[in-house]
mmCIF file of C-alpha atoms in Angstrom:
data_model
loop_
_atom_site.group_PDB
_atom_site.id
_atom_site.type_symbol
_atom_site.label_atom_id
_atom_site.label_comp_id
_atom_site.label_asym_id
_atom_site.label_seq_id
_atom_site.Cartn_x
_atom_site.Cartn_y
_atom_site.Cartn_z
ATOM 1 C CA MET A 1 2.879 4.870 -14.912
ATOM 2 C CA ARG A 2 4.695 2.616 -12.430
ATOM 3 C CA ILE A 3 4.880 -0.928 -13.781
ATOM 4 C CA GLY A 4 6.142 -3.910 -11.828
ATOM 5 C CA ILE A 5 7.195 -6.869 -13.938
ATOM 6 C CA LEU A 6 7.196 -10.377 -12.504
ATOM 7 C CA GLY A 7 9.825 -12.312 -14.421
ATOM 8 C CA ALA A 8 13.152 -11.553 -16.035
ATOM 9 C CA GLY A 9 12.963 -13.420 -19.330
ATOM 10 C CA GLY A 10 12.381 -12.303 -22.887
ATOM 11 C CA MET A 11 8.820 -11.018 -22.505
ATOM 12 C CA ALA A 12 9.726 -9.059 -19.358
ATOM 13 C CA ASP A 13 12.710 -7.531 -21.138
ATOM 14 C CA ALA A 14 10.939 -6.730 -24.408
ATOM 15 C CA LEU A 15 7.788 -5.176 -22.946
ATOM 16 C CA GLY A 16 9.660 -3.495 -20.088
ATOM 17 C CA THR A 17 12.141 -1.928 -22.498
ATOM 18 C CA GLN A 18 9.384 -0.612 -24.749
ATOM 19 C CA TRP A 19 7.390 0.809 -21.838
ATOM 20 C CA THR A 20 10.513 2.480 -20.438
ATOM 21 C CA ARG A 21 11.084 4.088 -23.857
ATOM 22 C CA ALA A 22 7.487 5.319 -23.710
ATOM 23 C CA GLY A 23 8.251 7.114 -20.425
ATOM 24 C CA HIS A 24 6.928 4.631 -17.858
ATOM 25 C CA GLN A 25 8.819 3.693 -14.697
ATOM 26 C CA VAL A 26 9.522 -0.037 -14.684
ATOM 27 C CA MET A 27 10.844 -2.413 -12.019
ATOM 28 C CA THR A 28 11.628 -5.942 -13.175
ATOM 29 C CA SER A 29 11.901 -8.779 -10.681
ATOM 30 C CA GLY A 30 14.244 -11.699 -10.849
ATOM 31 C CA ARG A 31 17.851 -11.405 -11.905
ATOM 32 C CA ARG A 32 17.762 -7.684 -12.541
ATOM 33 C CA SER A 33 16.360 -5.313 -9.996
ATOM 34 C CA GLY A 34 14.104 -6.713 -7.309
ATOM 35 C CA SER A 35 12.167 -9.580 -5.830
ATOM 36 C CA PHE A 36 8.672 -10.589 -6.919
ATOM 37 C CA ALA A 37 7.286 -8.968 -3.748
ATOM 38 C CA GLN A 38 9.151 -5.726 -4.488
ATOM 39 C CA ALA A 39 7.895 -5.609 -8.087
ATOM 40 C CA MET A 40 4.307 -6.266 -6.962
ATOM 41 C CA ALA A 41 4.556 -3.495 -4.377
ATOM 42 C CA TYR A 42 6.214 -1.098 -6.850
ATOM 43 C CA GLY A 43 3.716 -1.249 -9.668
ATOM 44 C CA ASP A 44 0.239 0.202 -9.835
ATOM 45 C CA THR A 45 0.137 -2.083 -12.862
ATOM 46 C CA VAL A 46 1.915 -5.442 -12.834
ATOM 47 C CA LEU A 47 2.883 -7.637 -15.792
ATOM 48 C CA LEU A 48 3.067 -11.363 -15.090
ATOM 49 C CA ALA A 49 5.775 -12.678 -17.422
ATOM 50 C CA VAL A 50 6.782 -16.037 -15.975
ATOM 51 C CA PRO A 51 6.114 -19.546 -17.301
ATOM 52 C CA ALA A 52 2.461 -20.442 -16.756
ATOM 53 C CA HIS A 53 3.309 -23.404 -14.509
ATOM 54 C CA ALA A 54 4.974 -20.953 -12.067
ATOM 55 C CA ALA A 55 2.376 -18.161 -12.272
ATOM 56 C CA LEU A 56 0.206 -19.002 -9.275
ATOM 57 C CA GLY A 57 3.282 -19.495 -7.088
ATOM 58 C CA VAL A 58 4.594 -16.008 -7.878
ATOM 59 C CA VAL A 59 1.527 -13.851 -7.206
ATOM 60 C CA ASP A 60 -0.278 -13.165 -3.949
ATOM 61 C CA GLU A 61 -3.020 -11.033 -2.434
ATOM 62 C CA SER A 62 -0.793 -7.948 -2.357
ATOM 63 C CA LEU A 63 -2.092 -7.470 -5.922
ATOM 64 C CA ARG A 64 -5.682 -7.002 -4.694
ATOM 65 C CA GLY A 65 -7.242 -4.103 -6.574
ATOM 66 C CA LYS A 66 -4.228 -3.604 -8.871
ATOM 67 C CA VAL A 67 -4.120 -4.121 -12.624
ATOM 68 C CA LEU A 68 -2.473 -7.465 -13.384
ATOM 69 C CA ILE A 69 -1.602 -8.177 -17.019
ATOM 70 C CA ASP A 70 -1.443 -11.893 -17.756
ATOM 71 C CA CYS A 71 0.664 -12.743 -20.818
ATOM 72 C CA THR A 72 1.170 -16.380 -19.851
ATOM 73 C CA ASN A 73 0.254 -19.353 -21.995
ATOM 74 C CA PRO A 74 -0.490 -22.601 -20.159
ATOM 75 C CA ILE A 75 0.748 -24.637 -23.120
ATOM 76 C CA GLU A 76 3.048 -27.606 -23.456
ATOM 77 C CA ASP A 77 3.894 -29.240 -26.786
ATOM 78 C CA GLY A 78 1.270 -27.076 -28.481
ATOM 79 C CA GLU A 79 -1.529 -28.202 -26.144
ATOM 80 C CA LEU A 80 -3.326 -26.400 -23.306
ATOM 81 C CA THR A 81 -2.302 -27.728 -19.899
ATOM 82 C CA ALA A 82 -5.294 -26.418 -17.939
ATOM 83 C CA ASP A 83 -9.069 -26.641 -18.236
ATOM 84 C CA HIS A 84 -9.653 -23.203 -16.705
ATOM 85 C CA PRO A 85 -8.105 -19.988 -18.085
ATOM 86 C CA MET A 86 -4.988 -18.830 -16.239
ATOM 87 C CA ALA A 87 -6.352 -15.275 -16.167
ATOM 88 C CA GLU A 88 -9.425 -16.346 -14.190
ATOM 89 C CA ARG A 89 -7.322 -18.429 -11.789
ATOM 90 C CA LEU A 90 -5.048 -15.426 -11.207
ATOM 91 C CA ALA A 91 -8.011 -13.151 -10.509
ATOM 92 C CA ALA A 92 -9.420 -15.622 -7.982
ATOM 93 C CA ALA A 93 -6.044 -16.082 -6.260
ATOM 94 C CA THR A 94 -5.116 -12.393 -6.013
ATOM 95 C CA GLY A 95 -8.203 -10.181 -6.156
ATOM 96 C CA ALA A 96 -6.430 -8.221 -8.908
ATOM 97 C CA HIS A 97 -8.147 -6.716 -11.952
ATOM 98 C CA VAL A 98 -6.689 -9.164 -14.456
ATOM 99 C CA VAL A 99 -6.410 -8.417 -18.165
ATOM 100 C CA LYS A 100 -5.257 -11.151 -20.546
ATOM 101 C CA ALA A 101 -3.014 -9.579 -23.209
ATOM 102 C CA PHE A 102 0.290 -9.888 -25.079
ATOM 103 C CA ASN A 103 0.136 -13.703 -25.214
ATOM 104 C CA LEU A 104 -0.289 -14.264 -28.952
ATOM 105 C CA CYS A 105 3.039 -13.037 -30.325
ATOM 106 C CA HIS A 106 6.604 -14.223 -30.077
ATOM 107 C CA VAL A 107 8.905 -12.102 -27.926
ATOM 108 C CA ASP A 108 10.698 -10.779 -31.029
ATOM 109 C CA VAL A 109 7.500 -9.030 -32.128
ATOM 110 C CA TRP A 110 7.480 -7.048 -28.867
ATOM 111 C CA ARG A 111 11.046 -5.891 -29.558
ATOM 112 C CA MET A 112 9.931 -4.175 -32.776
ATOM 113 C CA THR A 113 9.509 -0.402 -32.616
ATOM 114 C CA PRO A 114 6.672 -0.321 -33.500
ATOM 115 C CA PRO A 115 5.327 -3.741 -34.501
ATOM 116 C CA VAL A 116 3.838 -2.975 -37.918
ATOM 117 C CA PHE A 117 3.113 -5.590 -40.578
ATOM 118 C CA GLY A 118 2.204 -4.689 -44.135
ATOM 119 C CA GLY A 119 1.725 -1.090 -43.032
ATOM 120 C CA ARG A 120 -0.761 -2.094 -40.316
ATOM 121 C CA PRO A 121 -0.016 -1.807 -36.594
ATOM 122 C CA LEU A 122 -0.237 -5.051 -34.679
ATOM 123 C CA ALA A 123 -3.639 -5.625 -33.040
ATOM 124 C CA VAL A 124 -3.544 -6.835 -29.432
ATOM 125 C CA PRO A 125 -6.684 -8.539 -28.096
ATOM 126 C CA LEU A 126 -7.574 -7.778 -24.471
ATOM 127 C CA CYS A 127 -9.878 -9.780 -22.225
ATOM 128 C CA GLY A 128 -10.917 -8.394 -18.866
ATOM 129 C CA ASP A 129 -13.877 -7.542 -16.668
ATOM 130 C CA ASP A 130 -12.789 -4.216 -15.162
ATOM 131 C CA GLU A 131 -13.142 -1.187 -17.449
ATOM 132 C CA GLY A 132 -10.521 0.800 -15.533
ATOM 133 C CA ALA A 133 -7.978 -2.006 -15.889
ATOM 134 C CA LEU A 134 -8.806 -2.370 -19.572
ATOM 135 C CA ALA A 135 -8.248 1.371 -20.069
ATOM 136 C CA VAL A 136 -4.794 1.101 -18.460
ATOM 137 C CA VAL A 137 -3.806 -1.832 -20.670
ATOM 138 C CA ARG A 138 -5.212 -0.141 -23.782
ATOM 139 C CA ARG A 139 -2.858 2.767 -23.086
ATOM 140 C CA LEU A 140 0.107 0.406 -22.677
ATOM 141 C CA VAL A 141 -0.789 -1.305 -25.970
ATOM 142 C CA GLU A 142 -0.984 2.069 -27.721
ATOM 143 C CA ASP A 143 2.353 3.081 -26.178
ATOM 144 C CA LEU A 144 3.895 0.167 -28.091
ATOM 145 C CA GLY A 145 2.444 1.496 -31.356
ATOM 146 C CA CYS A 146 -0.189 -1.248 -31.418
ATOM 147 C CA THR A 147 -3.976 -1.230 -31.609
ATOM 148 C CA PRO A 148 -5.962 -2.664 -28.676
ATOM 149 C CA TYR A 149 -8.909 -4.904 -29.578
ATOM 150 C CA ASP A 150 -11.691 -5.601 -27.089
ATOM 151 C CA GLY A 151 -11.867 -9.380 -26.800
ATOM 152 C CA GLY A 152 -14.639 -9.480 -24.193
ATOM 153 C CA GLY A 153 -14.709 -10.427 -20.535
ATOM 154 C CA LEU A 154 -12.153 -12.422 -18.610
ATOM 155 C CA ALA A 155 -13.997 -15.689 -19.304
ATOM 156 C CA ARG A 156 -13.034 -15.215 -22.956
ATOM 157 C CA ALA A 157 -9.340 -15.396 -21.983
ATOM 158 C CA ALA A 158 -9.755 -19.127 -22.543
ATOM 159 C CA LEU A 159 -10.173 -18.341 -26.238
ATOM 160 C CA LEU A 160 -6.920 -16.353 -26.311
ATOM 161 C CA GLU A 161 -5.107 -19.221 -24.599
ATOM 162 C CA ALA A 162 -6.622 -21.745 -27.027
ATOM 163 C CA THR A 163 -5.679 -19.524 -29.972
ATOM 164 C CA ALA A 164 -2.108 -19.358 -28.691
ATOM 165 C CA ALA A 165 -1.994 -23.149 -28.305
ATOM 166 C CA PHE A 166 -3.288 -23.612 -31.846
ATOM 167 C CA MET A 167 -0.872 -21.087 -33.371
ATOM 168 C CA ILE A 168 2.142 -22.362 -31.424
ATOM 169 C CA GLY A 169 1.259 -25.893 -32.513
ATOM 170 C CA LEU A 170 1.365 -24.765 -36.144
ATOM 171 C CA TRP A 171 4.699 -22.977 -35.635
ATOM 172 C CA PHE A 172 6.217 -26.099 -34.060
ATOM 173 C CA LYS A 173 5.211 -27.980 -37.215
ATOM 174 C CA GLY A 174 7.058 -25.380 -39.281
ATOM 175 C CA LEU A 175 3.861 -23.903 -40.733
ATOM 176 C CA ASP A 176 3.136 -20.223 -41.348
ATOM 177 C CA ALA A 177 0.460 -19.570 -38.728
ATOM 178 C CA GLN A 178 0.002 -15.980 -39.907
ATOM 179 C CA ALA A 179 -1.255 -17.269 -43.250
ATOM 180 C CA ILE A 180 -4.504 -18.484 -41.658
ATOM 181 C CA ALA A 181 -5.633 -14.907 -40.932
ATOM 182 C CA PRO A 182 -4.948 -12.866 -44.072
ATOM 183 C CA PRO A 183 -6.046 -9.242 -44.295
ATOM 184 C CA LEU A 184 -9.389 -8.565 -45.964
#
């Protein structure tokens, strides 16, 4: 698969490295290999891995009909900064088939090969409206050694963003956020 990555920070590096190891062709924008426009044109699938406040300024309608993975978190100081989910705003601005994913874990988790905890592969919730786009992202999740979980339609991306805000808020307080969701 050809994957364009918008951003050149930790998430772009971690996920891009893992997908390259899995045999995908990856172009990362920013400091490394190309511009945002080049990465959007390159990928049949595009990962948006920039700070949420910059997200809408990076994307454009050249993504229409493509799979756009939104891993952003519109969060500041552990609080949501927007009333409307970023994933829905991205879909409206671009016409892309947006899937919210990869936003709940710290970048170091995505560097693990594979991310397994207590013998269980990491579960990655996905929210999206297009079944074809969801199938693409499920494959990318599985290529990381993780298990994709269907989180519902794109409107439910607000729940993923709120979950991230809640968990990050706990982490900033020095609390073990993982302890709130023990295995059965």
